[in-house]
Tab-separated table of C-alpha atoms and ligand atoms in Angstrom:
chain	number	residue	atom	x	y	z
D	1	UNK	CA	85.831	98.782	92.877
D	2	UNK	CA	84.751	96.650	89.834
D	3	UNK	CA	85.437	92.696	90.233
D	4	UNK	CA	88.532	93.590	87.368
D	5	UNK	CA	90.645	95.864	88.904
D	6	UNK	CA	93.907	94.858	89.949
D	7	UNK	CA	95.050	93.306	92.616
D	8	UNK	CA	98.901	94.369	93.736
D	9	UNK	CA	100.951	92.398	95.125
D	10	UNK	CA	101.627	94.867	97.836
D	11	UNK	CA	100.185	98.337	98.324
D	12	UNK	CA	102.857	100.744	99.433
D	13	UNK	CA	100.807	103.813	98.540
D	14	UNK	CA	98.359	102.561	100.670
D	15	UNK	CA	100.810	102.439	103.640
D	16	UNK	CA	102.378	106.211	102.523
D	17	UNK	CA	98.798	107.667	102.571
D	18	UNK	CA	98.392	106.228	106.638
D	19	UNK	CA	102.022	107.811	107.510
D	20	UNK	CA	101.782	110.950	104.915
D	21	UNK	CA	101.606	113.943	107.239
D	22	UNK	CA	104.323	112.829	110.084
D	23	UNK	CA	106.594	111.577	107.512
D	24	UNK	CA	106.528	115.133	105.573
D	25	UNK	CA	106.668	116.999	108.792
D	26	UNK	CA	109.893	114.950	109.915
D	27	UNK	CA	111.545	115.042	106.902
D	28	UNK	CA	110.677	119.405	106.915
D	29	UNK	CA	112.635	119.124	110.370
D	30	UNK	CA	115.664	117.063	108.943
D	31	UNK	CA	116.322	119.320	106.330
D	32	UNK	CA	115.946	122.370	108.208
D	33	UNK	CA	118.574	121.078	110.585
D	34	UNK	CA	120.390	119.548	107.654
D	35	UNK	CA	121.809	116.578	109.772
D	36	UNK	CA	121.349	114.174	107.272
D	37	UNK	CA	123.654	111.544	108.900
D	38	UNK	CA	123.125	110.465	112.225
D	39	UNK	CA	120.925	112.636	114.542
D	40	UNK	CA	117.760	112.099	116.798
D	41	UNK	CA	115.154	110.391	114.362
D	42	UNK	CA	118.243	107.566	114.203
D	43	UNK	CA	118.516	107.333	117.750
D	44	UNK	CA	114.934	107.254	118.575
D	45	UNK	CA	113.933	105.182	116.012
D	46	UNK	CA	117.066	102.571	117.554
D	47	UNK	CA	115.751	102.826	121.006
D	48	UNK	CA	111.967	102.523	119.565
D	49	UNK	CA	112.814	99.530	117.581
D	50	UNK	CA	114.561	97.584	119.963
D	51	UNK	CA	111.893	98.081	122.614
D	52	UNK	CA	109.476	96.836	119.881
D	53	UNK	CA	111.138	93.934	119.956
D	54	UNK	CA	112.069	93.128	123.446
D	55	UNK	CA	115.948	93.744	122.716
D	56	UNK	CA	118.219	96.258	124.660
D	57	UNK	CA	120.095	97.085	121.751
D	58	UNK	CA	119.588	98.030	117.951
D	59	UNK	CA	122.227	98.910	115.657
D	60	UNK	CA	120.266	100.844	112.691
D	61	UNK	CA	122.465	99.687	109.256
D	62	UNK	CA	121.971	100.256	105.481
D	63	UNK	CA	120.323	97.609	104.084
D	64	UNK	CA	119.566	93.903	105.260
D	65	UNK	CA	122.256	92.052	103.674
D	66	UNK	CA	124.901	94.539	105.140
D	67	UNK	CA	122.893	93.583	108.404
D	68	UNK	CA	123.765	90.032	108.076
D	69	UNK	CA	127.083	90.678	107.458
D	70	UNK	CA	128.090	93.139	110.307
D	71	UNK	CA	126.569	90.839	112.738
D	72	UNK	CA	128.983	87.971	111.527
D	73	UNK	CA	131.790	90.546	111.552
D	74	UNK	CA	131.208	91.500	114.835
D	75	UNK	CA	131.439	88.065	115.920
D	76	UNK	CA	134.448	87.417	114.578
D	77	UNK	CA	133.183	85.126	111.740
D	78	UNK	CA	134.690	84.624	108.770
D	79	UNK	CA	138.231	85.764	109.615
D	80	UNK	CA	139.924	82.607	109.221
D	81	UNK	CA	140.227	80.982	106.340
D	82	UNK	CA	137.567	78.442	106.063
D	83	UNK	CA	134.882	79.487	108.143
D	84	UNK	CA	131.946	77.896	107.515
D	85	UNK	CA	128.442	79.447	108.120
D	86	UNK	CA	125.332	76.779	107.741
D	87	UNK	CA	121.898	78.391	106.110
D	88	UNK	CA	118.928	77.383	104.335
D	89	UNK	CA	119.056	76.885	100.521
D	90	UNK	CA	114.987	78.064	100.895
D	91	UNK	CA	115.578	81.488	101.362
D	92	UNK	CA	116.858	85.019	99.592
D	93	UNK	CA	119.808	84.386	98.203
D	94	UNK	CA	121.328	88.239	100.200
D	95	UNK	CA	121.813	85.499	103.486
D	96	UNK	CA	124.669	83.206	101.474
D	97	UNK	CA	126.012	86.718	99.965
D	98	UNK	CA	126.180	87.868	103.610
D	99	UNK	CA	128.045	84.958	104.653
D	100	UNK	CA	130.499	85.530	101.877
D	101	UNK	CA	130.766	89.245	102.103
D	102	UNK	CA	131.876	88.612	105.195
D	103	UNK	CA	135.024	86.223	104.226
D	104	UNK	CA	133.380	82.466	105.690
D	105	UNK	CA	131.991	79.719	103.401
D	106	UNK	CA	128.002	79.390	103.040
D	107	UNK	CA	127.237	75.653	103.626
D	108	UNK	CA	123.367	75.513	102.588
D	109	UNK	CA	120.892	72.955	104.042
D	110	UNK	CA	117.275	72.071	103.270
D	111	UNK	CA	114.449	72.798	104.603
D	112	UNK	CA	111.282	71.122	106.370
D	113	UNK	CA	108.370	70.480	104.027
D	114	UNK	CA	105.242	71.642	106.828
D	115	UNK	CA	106.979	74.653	107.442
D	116	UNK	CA	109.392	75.395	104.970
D	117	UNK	CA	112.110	76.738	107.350
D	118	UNK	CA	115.607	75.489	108.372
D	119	UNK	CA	115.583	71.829	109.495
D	120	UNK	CA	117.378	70.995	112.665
D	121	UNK	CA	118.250	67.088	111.590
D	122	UNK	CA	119.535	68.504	108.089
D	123	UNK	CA	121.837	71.450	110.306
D	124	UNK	CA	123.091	68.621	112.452
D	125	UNK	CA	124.353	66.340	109.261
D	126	UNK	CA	126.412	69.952	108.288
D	127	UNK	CA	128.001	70.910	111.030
D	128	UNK	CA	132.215	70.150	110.899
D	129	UNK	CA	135.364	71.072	112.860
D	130	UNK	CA	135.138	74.272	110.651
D	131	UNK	CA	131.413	75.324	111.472
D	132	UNK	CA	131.196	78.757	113.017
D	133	UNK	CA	127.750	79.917	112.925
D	134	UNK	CA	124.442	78.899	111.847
D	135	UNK	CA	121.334	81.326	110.111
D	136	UNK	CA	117.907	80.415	110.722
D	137	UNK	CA	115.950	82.252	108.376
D	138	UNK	CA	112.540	83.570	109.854
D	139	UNK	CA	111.021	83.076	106.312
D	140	UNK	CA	107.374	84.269	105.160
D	141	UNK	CA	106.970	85.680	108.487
D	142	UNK	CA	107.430	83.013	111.353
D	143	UNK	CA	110.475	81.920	113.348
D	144	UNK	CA	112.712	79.201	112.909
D	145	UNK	CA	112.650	76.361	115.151
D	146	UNK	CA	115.322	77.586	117.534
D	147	UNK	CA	115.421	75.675	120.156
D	148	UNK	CA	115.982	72.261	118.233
D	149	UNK	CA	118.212	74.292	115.955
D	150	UNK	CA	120.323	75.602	119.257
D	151	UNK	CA	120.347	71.374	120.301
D	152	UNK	CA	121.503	70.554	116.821
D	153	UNK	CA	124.904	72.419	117.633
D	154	UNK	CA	124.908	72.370	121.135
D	155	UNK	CA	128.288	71.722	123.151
D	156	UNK	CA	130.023	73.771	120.254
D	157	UNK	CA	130.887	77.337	119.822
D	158	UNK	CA	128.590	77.812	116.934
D	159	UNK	CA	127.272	80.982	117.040
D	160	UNK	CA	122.674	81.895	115.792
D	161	UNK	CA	122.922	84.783	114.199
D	162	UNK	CA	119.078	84.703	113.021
D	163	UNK	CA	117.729	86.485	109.638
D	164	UNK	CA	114.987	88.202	110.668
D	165	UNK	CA	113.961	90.326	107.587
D	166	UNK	CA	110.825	89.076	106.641
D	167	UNK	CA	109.949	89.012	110.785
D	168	UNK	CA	109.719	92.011	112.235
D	169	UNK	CA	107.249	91.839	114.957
D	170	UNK	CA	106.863	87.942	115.063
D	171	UNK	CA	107.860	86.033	118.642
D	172	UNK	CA	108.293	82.511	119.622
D	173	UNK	CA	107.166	81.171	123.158
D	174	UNK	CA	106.625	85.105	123.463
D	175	UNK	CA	109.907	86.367	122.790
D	176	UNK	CA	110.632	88.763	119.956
D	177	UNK	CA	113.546	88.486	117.309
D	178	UNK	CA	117.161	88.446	118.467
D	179	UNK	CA	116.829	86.133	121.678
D	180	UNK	CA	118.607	83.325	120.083
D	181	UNK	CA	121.454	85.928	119.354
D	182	UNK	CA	122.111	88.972	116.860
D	183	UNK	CA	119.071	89.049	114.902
D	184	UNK	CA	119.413	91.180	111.070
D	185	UNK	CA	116.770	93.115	109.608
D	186	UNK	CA	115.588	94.913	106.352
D	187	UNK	CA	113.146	97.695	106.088
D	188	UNK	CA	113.186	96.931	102.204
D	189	UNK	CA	110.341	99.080	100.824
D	190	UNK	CA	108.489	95.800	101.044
D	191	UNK	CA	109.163	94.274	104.269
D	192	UNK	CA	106.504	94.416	107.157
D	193	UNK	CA	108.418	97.516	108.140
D	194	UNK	CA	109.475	99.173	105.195
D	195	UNK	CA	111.562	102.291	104.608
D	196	UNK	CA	111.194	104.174	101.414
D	197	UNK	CA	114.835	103.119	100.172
D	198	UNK	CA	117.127	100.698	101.990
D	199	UNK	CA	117.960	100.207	105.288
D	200	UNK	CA	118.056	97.890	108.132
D	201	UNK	CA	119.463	96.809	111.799
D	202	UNK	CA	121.130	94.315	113.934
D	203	UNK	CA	118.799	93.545	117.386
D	204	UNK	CA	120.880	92.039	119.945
D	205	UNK	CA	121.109	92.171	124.102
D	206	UNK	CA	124.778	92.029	124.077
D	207	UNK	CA	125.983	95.500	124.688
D	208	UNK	CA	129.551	94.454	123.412
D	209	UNK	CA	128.125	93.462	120.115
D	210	UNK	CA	125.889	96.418	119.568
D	211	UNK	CA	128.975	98.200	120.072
D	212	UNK	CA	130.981	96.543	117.437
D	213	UNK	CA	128.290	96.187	115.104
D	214	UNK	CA	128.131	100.370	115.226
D	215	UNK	CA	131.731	100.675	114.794
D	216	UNK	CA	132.213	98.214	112.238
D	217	UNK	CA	128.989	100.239	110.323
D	218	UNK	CA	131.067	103.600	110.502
D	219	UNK	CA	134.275	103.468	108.959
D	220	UNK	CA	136.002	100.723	112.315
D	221	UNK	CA	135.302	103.970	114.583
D	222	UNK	CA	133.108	104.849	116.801
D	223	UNK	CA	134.908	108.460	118.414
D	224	UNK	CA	135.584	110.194	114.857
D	225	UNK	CA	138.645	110.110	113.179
D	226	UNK	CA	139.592	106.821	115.853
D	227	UNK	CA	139.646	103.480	114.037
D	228	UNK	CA	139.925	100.565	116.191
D	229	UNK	CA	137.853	98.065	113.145
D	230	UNK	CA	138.157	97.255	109.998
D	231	UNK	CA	135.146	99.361	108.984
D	232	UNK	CA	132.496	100.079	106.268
D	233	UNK	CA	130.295	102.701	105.539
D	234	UNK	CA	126.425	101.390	106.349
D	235	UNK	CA	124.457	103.546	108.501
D	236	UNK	CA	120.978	103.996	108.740
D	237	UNK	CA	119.952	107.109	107.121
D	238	UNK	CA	118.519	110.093	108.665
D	239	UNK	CA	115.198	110.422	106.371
D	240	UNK	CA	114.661	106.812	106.164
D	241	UNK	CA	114.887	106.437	110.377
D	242	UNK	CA	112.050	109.260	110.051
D	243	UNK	CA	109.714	106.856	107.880
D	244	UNK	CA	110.748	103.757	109.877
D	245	UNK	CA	109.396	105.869	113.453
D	246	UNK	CA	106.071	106.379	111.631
D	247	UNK	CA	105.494	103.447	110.629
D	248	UNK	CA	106.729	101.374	113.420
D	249	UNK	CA	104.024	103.160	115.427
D	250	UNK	CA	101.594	101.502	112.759
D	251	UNK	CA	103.548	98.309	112.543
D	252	UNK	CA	101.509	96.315	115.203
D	253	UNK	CA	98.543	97.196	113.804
D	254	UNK	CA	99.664	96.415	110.678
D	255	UNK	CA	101.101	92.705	111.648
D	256	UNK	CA	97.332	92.299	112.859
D	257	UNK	CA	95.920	93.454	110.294
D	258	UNK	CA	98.020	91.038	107.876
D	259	UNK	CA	96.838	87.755	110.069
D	260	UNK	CA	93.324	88.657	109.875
D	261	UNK	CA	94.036	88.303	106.141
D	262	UNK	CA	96.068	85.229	106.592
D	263	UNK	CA	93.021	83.837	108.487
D	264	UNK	CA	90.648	84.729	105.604
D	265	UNK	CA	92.398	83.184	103.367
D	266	UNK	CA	93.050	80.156	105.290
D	267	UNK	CA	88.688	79.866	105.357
D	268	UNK	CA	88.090	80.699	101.733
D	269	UNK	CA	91.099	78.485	100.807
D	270	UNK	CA	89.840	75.469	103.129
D	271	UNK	CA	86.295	75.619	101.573
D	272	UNK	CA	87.726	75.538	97.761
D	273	UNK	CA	89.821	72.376	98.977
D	274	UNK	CA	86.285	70.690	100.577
D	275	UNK	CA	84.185	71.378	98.391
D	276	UNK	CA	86.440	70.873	95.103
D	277	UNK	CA	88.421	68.268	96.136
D	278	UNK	CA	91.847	70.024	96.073
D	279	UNK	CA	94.477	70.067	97.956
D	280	UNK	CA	95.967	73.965	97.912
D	281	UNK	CA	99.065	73.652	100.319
D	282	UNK	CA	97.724	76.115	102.425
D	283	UNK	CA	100.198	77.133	104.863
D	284	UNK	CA	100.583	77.099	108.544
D	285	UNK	CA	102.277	78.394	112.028
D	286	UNK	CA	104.020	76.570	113.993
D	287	UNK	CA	103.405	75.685	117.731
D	288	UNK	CA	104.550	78.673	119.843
D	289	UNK	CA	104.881	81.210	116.905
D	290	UNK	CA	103.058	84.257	116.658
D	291	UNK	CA	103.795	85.000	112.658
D	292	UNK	CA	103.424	87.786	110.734
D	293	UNK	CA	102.389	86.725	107.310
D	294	UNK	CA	105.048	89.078	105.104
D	295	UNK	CA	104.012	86.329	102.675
D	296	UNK	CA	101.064	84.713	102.022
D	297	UNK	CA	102.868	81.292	100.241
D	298	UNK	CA	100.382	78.373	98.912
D	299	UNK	CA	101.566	75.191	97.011
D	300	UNK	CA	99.881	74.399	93.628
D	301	UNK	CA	100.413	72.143	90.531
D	302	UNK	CA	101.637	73.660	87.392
D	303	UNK	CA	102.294	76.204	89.348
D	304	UNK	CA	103.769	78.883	86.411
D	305	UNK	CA	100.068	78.053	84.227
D	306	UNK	CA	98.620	79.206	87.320
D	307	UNK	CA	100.646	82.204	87.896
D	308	UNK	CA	100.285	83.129	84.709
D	309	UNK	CA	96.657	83.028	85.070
D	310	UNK	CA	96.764	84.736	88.017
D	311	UNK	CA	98.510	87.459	86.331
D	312	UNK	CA	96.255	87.365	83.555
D	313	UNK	CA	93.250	88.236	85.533
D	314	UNK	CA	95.272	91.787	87.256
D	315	UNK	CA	96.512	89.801	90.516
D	316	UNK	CA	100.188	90.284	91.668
D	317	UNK	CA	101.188	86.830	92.817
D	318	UNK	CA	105.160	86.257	92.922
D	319	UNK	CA	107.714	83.572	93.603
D	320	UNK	CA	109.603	83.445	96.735
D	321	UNK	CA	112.011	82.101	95.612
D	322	UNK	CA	111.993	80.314	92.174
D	323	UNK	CA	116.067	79.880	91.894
D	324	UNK	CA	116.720	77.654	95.602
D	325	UNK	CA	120.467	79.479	96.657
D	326	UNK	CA	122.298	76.201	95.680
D	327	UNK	CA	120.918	76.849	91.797
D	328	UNK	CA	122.104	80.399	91.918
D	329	UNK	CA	125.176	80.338	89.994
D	330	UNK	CA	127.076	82.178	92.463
D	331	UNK	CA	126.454	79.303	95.176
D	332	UNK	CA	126.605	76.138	93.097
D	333	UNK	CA	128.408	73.370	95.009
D	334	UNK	CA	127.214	75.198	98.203
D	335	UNK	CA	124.877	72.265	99.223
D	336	UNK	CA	126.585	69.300	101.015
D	337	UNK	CA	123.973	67.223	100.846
D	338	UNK	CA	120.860	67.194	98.234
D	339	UNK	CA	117.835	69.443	99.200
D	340	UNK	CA	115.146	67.453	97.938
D	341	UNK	CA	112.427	69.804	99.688
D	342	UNK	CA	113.865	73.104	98.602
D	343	UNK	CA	113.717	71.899	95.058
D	344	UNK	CA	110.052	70.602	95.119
D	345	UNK	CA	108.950	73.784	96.802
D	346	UNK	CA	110.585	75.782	93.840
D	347	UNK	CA	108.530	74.397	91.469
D	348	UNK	CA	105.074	74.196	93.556
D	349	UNK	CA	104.987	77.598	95.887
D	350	UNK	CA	102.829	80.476	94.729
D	351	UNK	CA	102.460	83.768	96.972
D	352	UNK	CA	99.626	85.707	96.555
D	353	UNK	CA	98.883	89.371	97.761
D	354	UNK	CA	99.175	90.155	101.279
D	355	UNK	CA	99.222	93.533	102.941
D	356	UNK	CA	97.624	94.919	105.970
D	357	UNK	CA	95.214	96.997	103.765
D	358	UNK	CA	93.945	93.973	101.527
D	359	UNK	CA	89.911	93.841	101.506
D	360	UNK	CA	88.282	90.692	101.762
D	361	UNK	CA	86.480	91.330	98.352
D	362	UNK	CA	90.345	91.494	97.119
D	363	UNK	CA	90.844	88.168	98.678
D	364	UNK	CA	87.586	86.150	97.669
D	365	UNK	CA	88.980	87.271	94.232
D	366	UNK	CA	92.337	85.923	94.724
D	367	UNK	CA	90.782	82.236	96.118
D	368	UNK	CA	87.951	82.225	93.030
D	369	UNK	CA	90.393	83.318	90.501
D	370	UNK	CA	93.287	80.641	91.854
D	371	UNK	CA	90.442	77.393	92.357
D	372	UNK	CA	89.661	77.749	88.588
D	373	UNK	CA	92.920	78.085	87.038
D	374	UNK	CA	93.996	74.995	89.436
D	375	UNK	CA	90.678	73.485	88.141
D	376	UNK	CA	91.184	74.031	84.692
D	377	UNK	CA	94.584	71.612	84.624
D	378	UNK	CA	95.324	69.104	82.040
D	379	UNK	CA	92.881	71.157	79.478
U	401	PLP	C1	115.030	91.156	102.176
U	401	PLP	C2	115.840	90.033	102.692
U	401	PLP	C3	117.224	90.157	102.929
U	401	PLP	C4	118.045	91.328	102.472
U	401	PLP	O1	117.622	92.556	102.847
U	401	PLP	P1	118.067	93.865	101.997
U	401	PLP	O2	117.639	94.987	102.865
U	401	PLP	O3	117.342	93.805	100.699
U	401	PLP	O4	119.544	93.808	101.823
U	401	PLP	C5	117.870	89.104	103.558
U	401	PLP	N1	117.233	87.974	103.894
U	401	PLP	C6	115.927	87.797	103.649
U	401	PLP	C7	115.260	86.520	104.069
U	401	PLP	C8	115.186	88.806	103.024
U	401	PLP	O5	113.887	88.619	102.771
């Protein structure tokens, strides 16, 4: 490879080429049967899944957001008037669509400025008479500070309902996601587990709530032509459960694969700061957390001249996420109080490539080509 070639952002054909063969032989089997809803690679991929993650129960949905959503649903949230749901304005905006899909009022908190997740002291200054449930969102990769986040509502019935869909694969103090309570998942094309179209799943151990969560998903029914929900239609397609058992075979790997990367760019990062004098905002796991780097998120000045430069030289760096929720129009007036972290971060964060298959000559190009446009400032 010559030192210009680009850089993506993410490599998905990379991934396809590792998963190629099983994923054309499975999909040969699905449409010989022609069960294209429903059917074994579902199931398996369910039972897979959840044992991946130390769960007894996954509910296999049709996208993320509808993920979040059904899990409220199935707890009841959101059916009275006023329900209010407390999330982080850091994070995708599908989690306060979620909330308001499913009929309860997104209140949206900041965020700590080490880690960039939910903060605890900012959930406990939001929570009212009217406070149902709260979202920690397992951003970039790493969990949310449960516990503290569990003692900020505590002696309430306020329910975690935790947005795992940048997480798949990360634990806490050991344990995997949807210990807290229902966890939601994507397997966007991009995620750490990613299907080739949409689709995701609710983790939980309840049995009760799996069981409503897979009603709710199919039509309020779960014996056919019985409804005993108010239903939708979001299933986990047949094809797309085929990809997801592929790769979730690789997905370990993969996860390791991605810190390795995180940990070279932590070195090259940490020399450019030493030796040049900058600061980088490199960023960091918290105590306990195993994380799985599904972003790679530095803070920078002028951070859109950099980008730009970035993109200049063939590298896909992005924004995640340059609108904070409570500057969406959509959720304007959302924020109780002001989210004076969320708003710095939107102007400062920069993520650059990550993905399991990224070589370290990729990466030393990343770091070289970043220092110098931060270098070049003011000119
Ligand atoms: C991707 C994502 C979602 C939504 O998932 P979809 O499958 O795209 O609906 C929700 N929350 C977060 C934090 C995400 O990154």
């Amino acid at each position: 490879m010559t030192t210009n070639d680009t850089i993506p952002f993410v490599d998905l054909a990379a991934a396809h080429r590792g998963v190629e063969d099983e994923v054309a032989a499975g999909f040969a089997q699905v449409l010989a049967t022609t069960s294209f809803i429903g059917g074994a690679p579902v199931a398996e991929f369910e039972r897979e899944f959840a044992a991946f993650s130390g769960r007894r129960h996954c509910v296999g949905v049709g996208n993320g957001t509808d993920a979040i959503e059904l899990a409220l649903r199935a707890l009841g949230i959101g059916r009275q008037a006023g329900d209010e749901v407390i999330l982080p304005a850091n994070s995708f905006i599908a989690t306060a669509e979620a909330v308001a899909r499913a009929g309860a009022r997104p209140v949206l908190v900041d965020v700590d400025e080490t880690y960039q997740l939910l903060d605890p002291d900012e959930v406990a200054q939001a929570v009212t008479s009217r406070t149902r449930a709260v979202i920690p969102v397992h951003l970039f990769g790493q969990f949310a500070p449960l516990e503290r986040i569990r003692a900020a509502v505590a002696g309430r019935e306020i329910a975690i309902v935790e947005d795992a869909a940048q997480a798949q694969g990360a634990t806490r103090n050991g344990d995997g996601i949807g210990a807290a309570g229902p966890a939601a998942t994507s397997f966007y094309p991009g995620k750490n587990l990613g299907a080739y179209g949409d689709a995701g799943a609710v983790l939980t151990d309840d049995a009760e709530l799996a069981t409503t969560v897979r009603a709710i998903s199919c039509h309020g029914s779960l014996t056919k032509y019985e409804h005993t929900h108010l239903g939708v239609n979001s299933r986990l397609d047949t094809l797309q459960a085929v990809v997801l058992r592929a790769k979730l075979a690789r997905l370990a790997a993969a996860n390791e694969a991605r810190r390795a990367a995180a940990n070279r760019y932590d070195t090259y990062l940490a020399e450019a700061e030493k030796t040049l004098g900058l600061d980088l905002g490199r960023p960091q796991a918290a105590p306990g957390n195993v994380h799985v780097w599904h972003l790679y998120v530095v803070r920078v000045p002028e951070r859109d001249r950099v980008l730009a430069r970035l993109h200049a030289a063939g590298i896909g760096a992005g924004i995640h996420y340059p609108q904070p929720i409570h500057r969406t129009v959509p959720f304007a007036g959302h924020a109780p109080r002001p989210c004076p972290v969320t708003d710095l971060l939107a102007g400062e964060i920069l993520s650059l490539p990550i993905f399991p298959e990224i070589t370290d000559a990729q990466q030393r190009r990343v770091v070289e080509t970043l220092t110098k446009a931060v270098l070049d400032s003011g000119d």
